[in-house]
Short mmCIF file of C-alpha atoms in Angstrom, two decimals:
data_model
loop_
_atom_site.label_atom_id
_atom_site.label_comp_id
_atom_site.label_asym_id
_atom_site.label_seq_id
_atom_site.Cartn_x
_atom_site.Cartn_y
_atom_site.Cartn_z
CA MET A 1 67.99 -48.19 -165.45
CA THR A 2 71.34 -49.71 -165.23
CA PRO A 3 72.39 -52.17 -162.59
CA GLY A 4 73.68 -50.59 -159.48
CA THR A 5 71.55 -47.22 -159.96
CA PRO A 6 69.25 -46.62 -157.41
CA SER A 7 65.56 -45.65 -158.13
CA THR A 8 64.66 -41.94 -157.15
CA PRO A 9 61.38 -40.48 -156.01
CA VAL A 10 58.94 -39.58 -158.77
CA ARG A 11 55.73 -37.65 -158.77
CA ALA A 12 52.55 -39.86 -159.77
CA GLY A 13 49.16 -38.26 -159.78
CA GLY A 14 50.63 -35.50 -157.42
CA ARG A 15 52.09 -37.94 -155.05
CA THR A 16 55.77 -38.61 -154.20
CA ARG A 17 56.81 -42.29 -154.55
CA PRO A 18 58.72 -43.51 -151.36
CA GLY A 19 62.38 -42.93 -151.55
CA PRO A 20 65.29 -45.67 -151.39
CA SER A 21 64.24 -49.17 -150.83
CA ILE A 22 66.16 -52.29 -149.41
CA SER A 23 66.47 -53.56 -153.03
CA ASP A 24 68.14 -50.26 -153.99
CA VAL A 25 70.76 -50.52 -151.28
CA ALA A 26 71.21 -54.21 -152.24
CA ARG A 27 72.00 -53.35 -155.90
CA LEU A 28 74.32 -50.43 -155.01
CA ALA A 29 76.23 -52.67 -152.36
CA GLY A 30 76.28 -55.53 -154.64
CA VAL A 31 74.56 -58.08 -151.90
CA SER A 32 71.35 -59.77 -151.31
CA GLN A 33 68.50 -58.10 -149.51
CA GLN A 34 68.84 -60.52 -146.78
CA THR A 35 72.34 -59.20 -146.16
CA VAL A 36 71.17 -55.50 -146.08
CA SER A 37 68.39 -56.63 -143.70
CA ARG A 38 70.86 -58.39 -141.35
CA VAL A 39 73.06 -55.34 -141.31
CA SER A 40 69.92 -53.31 -140.46
CA THR A 41 69.34 -55.40 -137.67
CA GLY A 42 72.69 -55.54 -136.06
CA ALA A 43 73.13 -59.10 -136.86
CA GLU A 44 76.85 -60.51 -136.26
CA ASN A 45 76.94 -63.04 -139.10
CA VAL A 46 78.13 -60.42 -141.82
CA ARG A 47 81.54 -60.02 -142.75
CA PRO A 48 83.12 -56.64 -141.79
CA ASP A 49 84.01 -55.51 -145.35
CA THR A 50 80.52 -56.57 -146.47
CA ARG A 51 78.88 -54.64 -143.49
CA GLN A 52 80.84 -51.44 -144.36
CA ARG A 53 79.80 -51.70 -148.03
CA VAL A 54 76.16 -51.90 -147.13
CA LEU A 55 76.46 -49.02 -144.55
CA ASP A 56 78.23 -46.92 -147.29
CA ALA A 57 75.28 -47.60 -149.63
CA MET A 58 72.80 -46.79 -147.03
CA GLU A 59 74.53 -43.32 -146.30
CA GLN A 60 74.88 -42.65 -150.01
CA LEU A 61 71.19 -43.30 -150.70
CA GLY A 62 69.93 -41.63 -147.51
CA TYR A 63 68.16 -45.05 -146.66
CA SER A 64 66.86 -45.49 -143.12
CA PRO A 65 65.69 -48.97 -142.22
CA ASN A 66 61.82 -49.37 -141.74
CA HIS A 67 61.74 -50.01 -137.92
CA ALA A 68 58.07 -50.61 -137.86
CA ALA A 69 58.38 -53.25 -140.47
CA ARG A 70 61.11 -54.86 -138.79
CA ALA A 71 59.11 -54.74 -135.48
CA LEU A 72 56.18 -56.69 -137.12
CA ARG A 73 58.66 -59.31 -138.40
CA SER A 74 60.82 -59.61 -134.94
CA GLY A 75 58.08 -58.66 -132.59
CA SER A 76 60.34 -55.92 -130.92
CA PHE A 77 60.65 -52.09 -131.63
CA GLY A 78 63.96 -52.14 -129.60
CA ALA A 79 62.57 -49.14 -127.55
CA ILE A 80 60.94 -48.49 -124.14
CA GLY A 81 59.03 -45.53 -122.99
CA VAL A 82 59.87 -43.59 -119.73
CA ILE A 83 57.34 -41.26 -117.96
CA ALA A 84 58.83 -38.87 -115.21
CA HIS A 85 57.50 -35.94 -113.47
CA ARG A 86 59.55 -32.82 -112.56
CA LEU A 87 62.90 -33.83 -114.09
CA ALA A 88 64.72 -31.04 -112.25
CA ARG A 89 64.47 -32.91 -109.05
CA THR A 90 67.46 -35.06 -108.16
CA GLY A 91 65.66 -38.30 -107.70
CA GLU A 92 63.65 -38.38 -110.87
CA SER A 93 66.67 -37.04 -112.99
CA ARG A 94 69.29 -39.53 -111.73
CA THR A 95 66.73 -42.28 -112.00
CA VAL A 96 66.07 -41.61 -115.63
CA GLU A 97 69.84 -41.17 -116.46
CA ALA A 98 70.27 -44.69 -114.86
CA VAL A 99 67.52 -46.05 -116.86
CA VAL A 100 68.63 -44.67 -120.28
CA GLU A 101 72.23 -46.09 -119.43
CA ALA A 102 70.72 -49.53 -118.69
CA ALA A 103 68.64 -49.59 -121.54
CA ARG A 104 71.57 -48.68 -123.71
CA LEU A 105 73.51 -51.49 -122.62
CA GLU A 106 70.82 -53.69 -123.52
CA GLY A 107 70.53 -52.29 -127.20
CA TYR A 108 67.20 -50.34 -126.29
CA THR A 109 66.43 -46.61 -127.08
CA VAL A 110 64.29 -44.58 -124.71
CA SER A 111 61.47 -42.15 -125.43
CA LEU A 112 60.97 -39.84 -122.52
CA ILE A 113 57.99 -37.67 -121.48
CA ASP A 114 58.17 -35.35 -118.53
CA VAL A 115 54.52 -34.91 -117.36
CA GLN A 116 53.22 -31.67 -115.80
CA SER A 117 51.62 -33.50 -112.81
CA PRO A 118 51.67 -37.04 -111.57
CA SER A 119 47.88 -37.02 -111.92
CA SER A 120 46.18 -40.08 -113.31
CA THR A 121 45.04 -38.01 -116.46
CA ASP A 122 48.51 -36.43 -117.28
CA VAL A 123 50.28 -40.02 -116.83
CA THR A 124 47.57 -41.83 -118.91
CA ALA A 125 47.80 -39.11 -121.46
CA ALA A 126 51.55 -39.48 -121.51
CA VAL A 127 51.21 -43.11 -121.98
CA GLN A 128 48.97 -42.79 -124.94
CA ARG A 129 51.41 -40.68 -126.59
CA LEU A 130 54.32 -43.18 -126.13
CA ASP A 131 52.20 -46.02 -127.20
CA HIS A 132 51.81 -44.16 -130.56
CA GLN A 133 55.54 -44.07 -130.80
CA ALA A 134 55.94 -47.92 -130.76
CA ILE A 135 57.50 -48.99 -127.62
CA ASP A 136 58.05 -52.54 -126.17
CA GLY A 137 57.52 -51.49 -122.49
CA LEU A 138 56.99 -48.61 -120.13
CA VAL A 139 58.82 -47.23 -117.21
CA ILE A 140 56.82 -44.89 -114.75
CA ILE A 141 59.35 -43.10 -112.54
CA ARG A 142 56.67 -41.86 -110.13
CA ALA A 143 53.10 -41.61 -110.36
CA GLU A 144 52.29 -39.95 -106.89
CA ALA A 145 48.89 -38.72 -107.62
CA ALA A 146 47.80 -41.72 -109.66
CA THR A 147 46.57 -45.21 -108.20
CA PRO A 148 46.59 -48.68 -109.55
CA THR A 149 42.82 -48.24 -110.08
CA THR A 150 42.71 -44.74 -111.85
CA LEU A 151 45.84 -45.28 -114.09
CA ALA A 152 44.54 -46.34 -117.60
CA LEU A 153 47.30 -48.49 -119.32
CA PRO A 154 47.27 -50.21 -122.66
CA PRO A 155 46.31 -54.07 -122.15
CA ARG A 156 49.43 -56.43 -122.30
CA LEU A 157 51.89 -53.50 -122.39
CA PRO A 158 54.77 -54.56 -119.95
CA VAL A 159 55.10 -51.89 -117.31
CA VAL A 160 57.32 -51.17 -114.24
CA VAL A 161 57.08 -48.51 -111.68
CA SER A 162 59.33 -46.88 -109.27
CA ASP A 163 56.51 -46.65 -106.90
CA SER A 164 55.90 -49.29 -104.14
CA ARG A 165 52.09 -48.41 -104.18
CA PHE A 166 51.68 -50.38 -107.42
CA VAL A 167 52.94 -53.85 -105.97
CA GLY A 168 50.48 -56.44 -106.95
CA HIS A 169 49.46 -54.39 -110.00
CA HIS A 170 52.87 -53.80 -111.65
CA PRO A 171 56.38 -54.79 -110.65
CA ALA A 172 58.07 -52.15 -108.63
CA VAL A 173 61.40 -51.02 -107.66
CA GLY A 174 62.27 -48.54 -105.03
CA THR A 175 64.71 -47.42 -102.46
CA ASP A 176 64.40 -48.40 -98.80
CA GLN A 177 63.36 -45.00 -97.75
CA THR A 178 62.22 -46.20 -94.27
CA GLU A 179 65.57 -47.78 -93.46
CA GLY A 180 67.49 -44.73 -94.76
CA ALA A 181 65.68 -42.00 -92.61
CA SER A 182 65.59 -44.45 -89.53
CA GLN A 183 69.29 -44.87 -89.72
CA ALA A 184 69.80 -41.02 -90.18
CA VAL A 185 67.73 -40.36 -86.97
CA GLN A 186 69.55 -42.83 -84.91
CA HIS A 187 72.93 -41.49 -85.85
CA LEU A 188 71.73 -38.15 -84.54
CA LEU A 189 70.34 -39.73 -81.44
CA ASP A 190 73.50 -41.76 -80.87
CA LEU A 191 75.50 -38.43 -81.02
CA GLY A 192 73.54 -37.40 -77.86
CA HIS A 193 70.89 -35.14 -79.56
CA ARG A 194 67.70 -34.97 -77.60
CA THR A 195 65.48 -34.91 -80.53
CA VAL A 196 65.78 -34.40 -84.24
CA HIS A 197 63.76 -31.88 -86.27
CA HIS A 198 62.87 -32.68 -89.84
CA LEU A 199 62.78 -30.57 -92.90
CA ALA A 200 60.58 -32.72 -95.17
CA GLY A 201 59.65 -32.69 -98.82
CA PRO A 202 56.16 -31.57 -100.28
CA ALA A 203 53.25 -33.18 -98.31
CA ASP A 204 51.83 -34.63 -101.55
CA SER A 205 55.20 -36.62 -102.29
CA THR A 206 55.09 -40.29 -101.35
CA PRO A 207 58.81 -40.55 -100.94
CA ALA A 208 58.73 -37.58 -98.52
CA GLN A 209 55.83 -38.75 -96.46
CA THR A 210 57.62 -42.08 -96.21
CA ARG A 211 60.62 -40.43 -94.79
CA VAL A 212 58.40 -38.40 -92.36
CA ASP A 213 56.78 -41.64 -91.13
CA ALA A 214 60.17 -43.12 -90.41
CA TRP A 215 61.42 -40.15 -88.66
CA ARG A 216 58.59 -40.02 -86.37
CA THR A 217 58.40 -43.68 -85.80
CA ARG A 218 62.11 -43.76 -84.68
CA LEU A 219 61.68 -40.68 -82.43
CA ARG A 220 58.72 -42.19 -80.85
CA ALA A 221 60.44 -45.60 -80.20
CA ALA A 222 63.18 -43.60 -78.47
CA GLY A 223 60.71 -42.06 -76.36
CA ARG A 224 61.84 -38.38 -77.77
CA THR A 225 59.80 -35.38 -78.51
CA VAL A 226 58.57 -35.20 -82.10
CA PRO A 227 58.87 -31.60 -83.29
CA GLU A 228 56.67 -30.14 -85.96
CA VAL A 229 57.30 -31.24 -89.40
CA LEU A 230 58.57 -28.36 -91.70
CA HIS A 231 57.71 -28.98 -95.53
CA GLY A 232 59.93 -27.69 -98.16
CA ASP A 233 59.65 -28.17 -102.02
CA TRP A 234 62.96 -30.06 -102.48
CA THR A 235 64.71 -26.75 -103.66
CA SER A 236 67.83 -25.25 -101.87
CA LEU A 237 65.59 -22.00 -101.58
CA SER A 238 62.97 -23.83 -99.56
CA GLY A 239 65.66 -25.14 -97.39
CA TYR A 240 67.19 -21.61 -96.81
CA GLN A 241 63.86 -20.10 -96.16
CA ILE A 242 62.90 -22.61 -93.61
CA GLY A 243 66.38 -22.56 -92.30
CA GLN A 244 65.85 -18.95 -91.22
CA ARG A 245 63.41 -20.15 -88.78
CA LEU A 246 65.21 -23.03 -87.45
CA ALA A 247 68.57 -20.95 -86.98
CA GLU A 248 66.66 -18.59 -84.82
CA ASP A 249 65.60 -21.53 -82.47
CA CYS A 250 68.37 -22.31 -80.07
CA ASP A 251 66.77 -25.60 -79.19
CA VAL A 252 67.23 -26.78 -82.56
CA THR A 253 70.56 -28.94 -82.43
CA ALA A 254 69.90 -31.50 -85.16
CA VAL A 255 68.01 -31.65 -88.45
CA LEU A 256 67.45 -34.20 -90.88
CA CYS A 257 66.55 -32.82 -94.48
CA ALA A 258 64.51 -34.96 -96.92
CA ASN A 259 67.08 -34.24 -99.76
CA ASP A 260 70.39 -32.71 -100.13
CA GLU A 261 69.46 -29.51 -101.73
CA MET A 262 67.29 -28.29 -98.91
CA ALA A 263 70.15 -29.48 -96.55
CA ALA A 264 72.47 -27.12 -98.55
CA GLY A 265 69.93 -24.24 -98.11
CA LEU A 266 69.68 -24.91 -94.46
CA MET A 267 73.42 -24.93 -94.08
CA ARG A 268 73.72 -21.53 -95.50
CA ALA A 269 71.06 -20.04 -93.20
CA LEU A 270 72.63 -21.57 -90.22
CA HIS A 271 75.94 -19.97 -91.29
CA GLU A 272 74.45 -16.48 -91.74
CA HIS A 273 72.99 -16.77 -88.24
CA GLY A 274 76.31 -17.72 -86.66
CA ARG A 275 75.15 -21.21 -85.82
CA ARG A 276 78.13 -23.48 -86.29
CA ILE A 277 77.99 -26.90 -88.09
CA PRO A 278 78.17 -29.49 -86.56
CA GLU A 279 79.31 -27.85 -82.98
CA ASP A 280 75.64 -25.98 -82.72
CA VAL A 281 73.75 -27.91 -85.05
CA SER A 282 74.18 -31.20 -86.94
CA VAL A 283 72.61 -31.69 -90.30
CA VAL A 284 71.72 -34.81 -92.47
CA GLY A 285 70.66 -34.88 -96.08
CA PHE A 286 69.22 -37.61 -98.38
CA ASP A 287 70.34 -38.56 -101.86
CA ASP A 288 74.05 -38.16 -101.68
CA ILE A 289 74.36 -35.94 -104.77
CA PRO A 290 77.83 -35.40 -105.94
CA LEU A 291 77.86 -31.71 -104.51
CA ALA A 292 77.30 -33.22 -100.99
CA GLU A 293 80.79 -34.04 -100.12
CA TYR A 294 82.07 -30.59 -101.39
CA LEU A 295 79.70 -28.50 -99.22
CA TRP A 296 81.35 -26.92 -96.07
CA PRO A 297 81.39 -29.06 -93.92
CA PRO A 298 81.04 -31.99 -96.14
CA LEU A 299 77.44 -33.27 -95.75
CA THR A 300 76.33 -36.38 -93.87
CA THR A 301 73.70 -37.93 -95.96
CA VAL A 302 71.74 -41.17 -96.82
CA ARG A 303 73.05 -42.45 -100.33
CA GLN A 304 70.45 -43.83 -102.54
CA ASP A 305 71.88 -46.06 -105.38
CA PHE A 306 70.16 -44.44 -108.42
CA ARG A 307 72.22 -46.71 -110.69
CA ALA A 308 70.99 -49.83 -109.19
CA ILE A 309 67.30 -48.48 -109.19
CA GLY A 310 67.50 -47.93 -112.90
CA SER A 311 69.15 -51.22 -113.73
CA GLU A 312 66.50 -53.17 -111.67
CA LEU A 313 63.73 -51.19 -113.54
CA VAL A 314 65.12 -52.03 -116.90
CA ALA A 315 65.79 -55.70 -115.91
CA LEU A 316 62.33 -56.38 -114.74
CA LEU A 317 60.72 -54.72 -117.71
CA LEU A 318 62.97 -56.63 -120.26
CA GLN A 319 62.28 -59.80 -118.49
CA GLN A 320 58.46 -59.07 -119.06
CA ILE A 321 59.10 -58.16 -122.59
CA ARG A 322 61.33 -61.07 -123.54
CA GLU A 323 59.64 -63.71 -121.62
CA ARG A 324 55.95 -62.43 -122.45
CA THR A 325 55.12 -62.92 -118.79
CA SER A 326 53.56 -60.88 -115.98
CA LEU A 327 55.83 -59.95 -112.83
CA ALA A 328 53.13 -58.04 -111.09
CA GLY A 329 53.96 -59.24 -107.54
CA HIS A 330 57.68 -58.57 -107.97
CA HIS A 331 58.95 -55.57 -105.47
CA VAL A 332 62.73 -55.00 -105.60
CA VAL A 333 63.93 -52.78 -102.72
CA VAL A 334 67.38 -51.21 -103.27
CA PRO A 335 69.23 -50.64 -99.78
CA THR A 336 70.28 -47.25 -98.83
CA GLU A 337 73.52 -46.33 -97.04
CA LEU A 338 74.29 -43.63 -94.29
CA ILE A 339 77.41 -41.73 -95.40
CA VAL A 340 78.75 -40.04 -92.25
CA ARG A 341 80.80 -36.70 -93.07
CA ALA A 342 81.73 -33.81 -91.15
CA SER A 343 78.38 -32.08 -90.89
CA THR A 344 77.24 -34.19 -87.85
CA GLY A 345 78.77 -34.14 -84.38
CA PRO A 346 78.11 -34.65 -80.89
CA ALA A 347 75.33 -32.60 -79.24
CA ARG A 348 76.57 -29.45 -77.44
CA GLN A 349 76.56 -29.90 -73.58
CA PRO A 350 74.16 -27.48 -71.85
#
């Protein structure tokens, strides 16, 4: 074999020898193996023309760096795992999007698994699958049916959870659901509404239940009647279906919806029944999805800062990875903001 000619896979005893090696790339590019290694790891102390020559050689040979071997040398795979449940839901999808972006800015890739249910069994199985993919740490977006005692995680694996129930066991990041719902209820009471009905999320959802508790507490503190809780499933369809019932009740003048999608469905039902918004019924959502300000009328809602949540999750995880320390007691609460638009107004006079 002449210098600069790469070795090629050959069969020996029925087996295929591995393809291009780092030494093949070094010979073709006319550099040392150490230089190839520095280019593979993204090191900056390589001249631009040399880097390009190495990259051209890698492409010509079809060479891919051995990330597992690199991880053994550096102690890092440069990847984190993310476990989510029901990515079609706004909170999960926008939080995952924010985590991926924050990880990218830190030079990390993301391996994502969307579990069928947030049970301990499904989440634990997902963790095992991700662990086999070589990750440095794990983000669990929500583990509603799992608990700190039932969730089995690999020892010494850095973990951060977007679930306050895990505080004391794993670092957690979450939105101030209580304050957000309380502000929404108070806003409607300040407009003169005698009480506020609540179109809640699923009964088995921790965030939904937190919002229910805050809604009920604020009404009781104000000495107001607490109506029956009506549970939807986060979809516009459920908001529309429940909205059919609410629209027929003339005593309903203000509704807090647990998310913007259900609020959109409710608003359609109100329109179809000739109930004007906000003259007859004021409506508040939760999340502040991009569509909220383009509904008619534009939707008053509680804004969650999903970008901040994702950034905090990644920051806490990387701190554990890089400092090799436990942050189990850390709990970051991201504030909410009430965004007032045209869907809320003064209560109609009797």
